[in-house]
Amino acid sequence: MIVVSDTTPIISLLKANCLELLKNLYGQVLIPESVYRELTENSAYVKEAEIVRAADFLQVAAIENKKSMHVLMCVSGLDAGESEALIMYDERKADLLLMDEHKGRIVAKKRNVRFIGTAGLLMLAYDKGFLKPEGVKECLKIMLDSGIRLDKKICNTVLKYIGLEAMY
């Protein structure tokens, strides 16, 4: 299975100390160069950047058609990471795109891209036995407490899905 990720799902899982879920779920995840730069070049997140650099299951790759990426950015208003992730999905004939941003997901839907967000990843990790209900709940809490923007309705949907009471 070929999986491509945008920046936000990686940051969200990283903040919740759950980045290894990607390795457990998919073995390897491709990230475009722009996504890698977003994850590793911010001087405010040196520790997080080191974790990303050490994550051997995150494979940095270049897209072939940079012109398409620039056109997509101009037409859609997406940033470089989102645009490269969508282009890489097509170029690599990927099976799945990891993306949270609403605007990016709208573009993905129009392009018939199969995608999943961070909340969906937590539900999948629960289904596969990588997380227990309390682990999912803790991941959501840490993400919200660290400023990750997750829709509270979606968080409640996840909690109900895993058999816990809604709390947001």
C-alpha atoms as a printed R data frame, in Angstrom:
    type eleno elety resid chain resno       x      y       z
1   ATOM     1    CA   MET     A     1   0.000  0.000   0.000
2   ATOM     2    CA   ILE     A     2   1.352  3.426  -0.954
3   ATOM     3    CA   VAL     A     3   0.462  6.139   1.560
4   ATOM     4    CA   VAL     A     4   1.305  9.844   1.194
5   ATOM     5    CA   SER     A     5   0.999 12.325   4.056
6   ATOM     6    CA   ASP     A     6   0.559 16.039   4.403
7   ATOM     7    CA   THR     A     7   2.052 17.834   7.409
8   ATOM     8    CA   THR     A     8  -0.811 18.112   9.902
9   ATOM     9    CA   PRO     A     9  -1.502 14.417  10.581
10  ATOM    10    CA   ILE     A    10   2.199 13.912  11.318
11  ATOM    11    CA   ILE     A    11   2.344 16.939  13.632
12  ATOM    12    CA   SER     A    12  -0.839 15.854  15.416
13  ATOM    13    CA   LEU     A    13   0.416 12.312  16.021
14  ATOM    14    CA   LEU     A    14   3.844 13.623  16.980
15  ATOM    15    CA   LYS     A    15   2.352 15.967  19.599
16  ATOM    16    CA   ALA     A    16   0.373 13.049  21.078
17  ATOM    17    CA   ASN     A    17   3.455 10.787  21.121
18  ATOM    18    CA   CYS     A    18   1.666  8.492  18.658
19  ATOM    19    CA   LEU     A    19   3.758  8.938  15.505
20  ATOM    20    CA   GLU     A    20   4.641  5.237  15.538
21  ATOM    21    CA   LEU     A    21   0.992  4.505  14.697
22  ATOM    22    CA   LEU     A    22   1.829  5.373  11.099
23  ATOM    23    CA   LYS     A    23   4.530  2.703  11.056
24  ATOM    24    CA   ASN     A    24   2.181  0.195  12.687
25  ATOM    25    CA   LEU     A    25  -0.669  0.949  10.291
26  ATOM    26    CA   TYR     A    26   1.205  1.382   7.009
27  ATOM    27    CA   GLY     A    27   4.840  0.352   7.404
28  ATOM    28    CA   GLN     A    28   6.068  3.271   5.326
29  ATOM    29    CA   VAL     A    29   4.627  6.719   4.585
30  ATOM    30    CA   LEU     A    30   5.822  8.966   1.767
31  ATOM    31    CA   ILE     A    31   6.167 12.663   2.485
32  ATOM    32    CA   PRO     A    32   6.896 15.316  -0.115
33  ATOM    33    CA   GLU     A    33   9.931 17.559   0.281
34  ATOM    34    CA   SER     A    34   7.761 20.575   1.232
35  ATOM    35    CA   VAL     A    35   6.142 18.555   4.017
36  ATOM    36    CA   TYR     A    36   9.560 17.453   5.268
37  ATOM    37    CA   ARG     A    37  10.737 21.069   5.334
38  ATOM    38    CA   GLU     A    38   7.608 22.135   7.231
39  ATOM    39    CA   LEU     A    39   8.309 19.401   9.778
40  ATOM    40    CA   THR     A    40  12.040 19.988  10.218
41  ATOM    41    CA   GLU     A    41  12.938 23.623   9.522
42  ATOM    42    CA   ASN     A    42  11.001 25.463  12.239
43  ATOM    43    CA   SER     A    43  13.510 26.529  14.893
44  ATOM    44    CA   ALA     A    44  10.763 26.468  17.543
45  ATOM    45    CA   TYR     A    45  10.407 22.671  17.136
46  ATOM    46    CA   VAL     A    46  13.947 21.292  17.275
47  ATOM    47    CA   LYS     A    47  13.007 18.228  19.359
48  ATOM    48    CA   GLU     A    48  10.085 17.359  17.072
49  ATOM    49    CA   ALA     A    49  12.285 17.810  14.000
50  ATOM    50    CA   GLU     A    50  14.779 15.291  15.390
51  ATOM    51    CA   ILE     A    51  11.993 12.754  15.938
52  ATOM    52    CA   VAL     A    52  10.843 13.220  12.336
53  ATOM    53    CA   ARG     A    53  14.401 12.869  11.016
54  ATOM    54    CA   ALA     A    54  14.837  9.653  13.010
55  ATOM    55    CA   ALA     A    55  11.521  8.132  11.867
56  ATOM    56    CA   ASP     A    56  12.796  5.673   9.251
57  ATOM    57    CA   PHE     A    57   9.242  4.874   8.125
58  ATOM    58    CA   LEU     A    58   8.783  8.453   6.863
59  ATOM    59    CA   GLN     A    59  10.298  8.451   3.385
60  ATOM    60    CA   VAL     A    60  10.992 11.844   1.844
61  ATOM    61    CA   ALA     A    61  10.415 11.926  -1.905
62  ATOM    62    CA   ALA     A    62  10.359 14.525  -4.646
63  ATOM    63    CA   ILE     A    63   7.491 15.133  -6.990
64  ATOM    64    CA   GLU     A    64   8.269 15.034 -10.687
65  ATOM    65    CA   ASN     A    65   6.014 17.822 -11.916
66  ATOM    66    CA   LYS     A    66   6.788 21.000  -9.965
67  ATOM    67    CA   LYS     A    67   4.817 23.066 -12.476
68  ATOM    68    CA   SER     A    68   1.619 21.155 -11.603
69  ATOM    69    CA   MET     A    69   2.250 21.848  -7.937
70  ATOM    70    CA   HIS     A    70   2.548 25.591  -8.557
71  ATOM    71    CA   VAL     A    71  -0.594 25.612 -10.704
72  ATOM    72    CA   LEU     A    72  -2.509 23.703  -8.022
73  ATOM    73    CA   MET     A    73  -1.310 26.166  -5.364
74  ATOM    74    CA   CYS     A    74  -2.417 29.168  -7.452
75  ATOM    75    CA   VAL     A    75  -5.788 27.745  -8.438
76  ATOM    76    CA   SER     A    76  -6.755 26.174  -5.105
77  ATOM    77    CA   GLY     A    77  -5.052 28.374  -2.512
78  ATOM    78    CA   LEU     A    78  -3.432 25.315  -0.914
79  ATOM    79    CA   ASP     A    79   0.051 25.581   0.560
80  ATOM    80    CA   ALA     A    80   3.113 23.856  -0.885
81  ATOM    81    CA   GLY     A    81   2.870 20.790   1.375
82  ATOM    82    CA   GLU     A    82  -0.785 20.122   0.609
83  ATOM    83    CA   SER     A    83  -0.245 20.697  -3.103
84  ATOM    84    CA   GLU     A    84   2.823 18.453  -3.268
85  ATOM    85    CA   ALA     A    85   1.019 15.739  -1.314
86  ATOM    86    CA   LEU     A    86  -1.865 15.767  -3.810
87  ATOM    87    CA   ILE     A    87   0.509 15.720  -6.785
88  ATOM    88    CA   MET     A    88   2.567 12.916  -5.212
89  ATOM    89    CA   TYR     A    89  -0.605 10.897  -4.622
90  ATOM    90    CA   ASP     A    90  -1.276 11.037  -8.371
91  ATOM    91    CA   GLU     A    91   2.307 10.535  -9.520
92  ATOM    92    CA   ARG     A    92   2.918  7.536  -7.264
93  ATOM    93    CA   LYS     A    93  -0.542  6.100  -7.864
94  ATOM    94    CA   ALA     A    94  -0.951  6.061  -4.100
95  ATOM    95    CA   ASP     A    95  -3.706  4.232  -2.281
96  ATOM    96    CA   LEU     A    96  -4.273  6.762   0.497
97  ATOM    97    CA   LEU     A    97  -3.583 10.398   1.394
98  ATOM    98    CA   LEU     A    98  -3.312 11.544   5.013
99  ATOM    99    CA   MET     A    99  -4.738 15.073   5.211
100 ATOM   100    CA   ASP     A   100  -6.648 17.125   7.758
101 ATOM   101    CA   GLU     A   101  -7.070 20.598   6.255
102 ATOM   102    CA   HIS     A   102 -10.615 21.278   5.107
103 ATOM   103    CA   LYS     A   103  -9.631 23.083   1.904
104 ATOM   104    CA   GLY     A   104  -7.199 20.304   0.970
105 ATOM   105    CA   ARG     A   105  -9.827 17.649   1.577
106 ATOM   106    CA   ILE     A   106 -12.287 19.491  -0.683
107 ATOM   107    CA   VAL     A   107  -9.693 19.476  -3.478
108 ATOM   108    CA   ALA     A   108  -8.888 15.815  -2.761
109 ATOM   109    CA   LYS     A   109 -12.572 14.887  -2.974
110 ATOM   110    CA   LYS     A   110 -12.925 16.679  -6.328
111 ATOM   111    CA   ARG     A   111  -9.919 14.730  -7.614
112 ATOM   112    CA   ASN     A   112 -11.295 11.376  -6.356
113 ATOM   113    CA   VAL     A   113  -8.422 10.992  -3.906
114 ATOM   114    CA   ARG     A   114  -8.922  8.465  -1.113
115 ATOM   115    CA   PHE     A   115  -7.992 10.250   2.136
116 ATOM   116    CA   ILE     A   116  -8.170  9.948   5.896
117 ATOM   117    CA   GLY     A   117  -7.505 12.467   8.659
118 ATOM   118    CA   THR     A   118  -5.999 12.206  12.103
119 ATOM   119    CA   ALA     A   119  -9.308 11.307  13.779
120 ATOM   120    CA   GLY     A   120  -9.810  8.528  11.246
121 ATOM   121    CA   LEU     A   121  -6.279  7.288  11.903
122 ATOM   122    CA   LEU     A   122  -7.048  7.026  15.623
123 ATOM   123    CA   MET     A   123 -10.228  5.046  14.887
124 ATOM   124    CA   LEU     A   124  -8.310  2.767  12.533
125 ATOM   125    CA   ALA     A   125  -5.570  2.257  15.144
126 ATOM   126    CA   TYR     A   126  -8.297  1.305  17.615
127 ATOM   127    CA   ASP     A   127  -9.870 -1.122  15.109
128 ATOM   128    CA   LYS     A   128  -6.497 -2.776  14.466
129 ATOM   129    CA   GLY     A   129  -5.744 -3.088  18.196
130 ATOM   130    CA   PHE     A   130  -2.867 -0.593  18.276
131 ATOM   131    CA   LEU     A   131  -4.739  1.665  20.710
132 ATOM   132    CA   LYS     A   132  -7.170  0.893  23.508
133 ATOM   133    CA   PRO     A   133 -10.095  3.276  24.157
134 ATOM   134    CA   GLU     A   134  -8.208  5.137  26.890
135 ATOM   135    CA   GLY     A   135  -5.222  5.525  24.551
136 ATOM   136    CA   VAL     A   136  -7.397  7.111  21.872
137 ATOM   137    CA   LYS     A   137  -8.977  9.401  24.468
138 ATOM   138    CA   GLU     A   138  -5.526 10.418  25.740
139 ATOM   139    CA   CYS     A   139  -4.277 11.119  22.189
140 ATOM   140    CA   LEU     A   140  -7.265 13.383  21.536
141 ATOM   141    CA   LYS     A   141  -6.776 15.203  24.836
142 ATOM   142    CA   ILE     A   142  -3.068 15.785  24.221
143 ATOM   143    CA   MET     A   143  -3.735 17.012  20.687
144 ATOM   144    CA   LEU     A   144  -6.387 19.460  21.846
145 ATOM   145    CA   ASP     A   145  -4.284 20.615  24.815
146 ATOM   146    CA   SER     A   146  -1.295 21.242  22.545
147 ATOM   147    CA   GLY     A   147  -3.283 23.454  20.182
148 ATOM   148    CA   ILE     A   148  -4.064 20.989  17.402
149 ATOM   149    CA   ARG     A   149  -7.309 22.161  15.825
150 ATOM   150    CA   LEU     A   150  -9.667 19.212  15.928
151 ATOM   151    CA   ASP     A   151 -13.395 19.701  15.556
152 ATOM   152    CA   LYS     A   152 -14.977 18.839  18.912
153 ATOM   153    CA   LYS     A   153 -17.882 17.098  17.136
154 ATOM   154    CA   ILE     A   154 -15.377 14.839  15.390
155 ATOM   155    CA   CYS     A   155 -13.641 14.142  18.712
156 ATOM   156    CA   ASN     A   156 -17.001 13.137  20.207
157 ATOM   157    CA   THR     A   157 -17.710 10.931  17.191
158 ATOM   158    CA   VAL     A   158 -14.378  9.167  17.749
159 ATOM   159    CA   LEU     A   159 -15.094  8.709  21.451
160 ATOM   160    CA   LYS     A   160 -18.535  7.240  20.749
161 ATOM   161    CA   TYR     A   161 -17.050  4.972  18.065
162 ATOM   162    CA   ILE     A   162 -14.623  3.456  20.594
163 ATOM   163    CA   GLY     A   163 -17.340  3.029  23.222
164 ATOM   164    CA   LEU     A   164 -16.661  6.053  25.418
165 ATOM   165    CA   GLU     A   165 -18.934  8.944  26.313
166 ATOM   166    CA   ALA     A   166 -18.709 12.189  24.369
167 ATOM   167    CA   MET     A   167 -16.907 14.825  26.414
168 ATOM   168    CA   TYR     A   168 -16.508 17.857  24.159
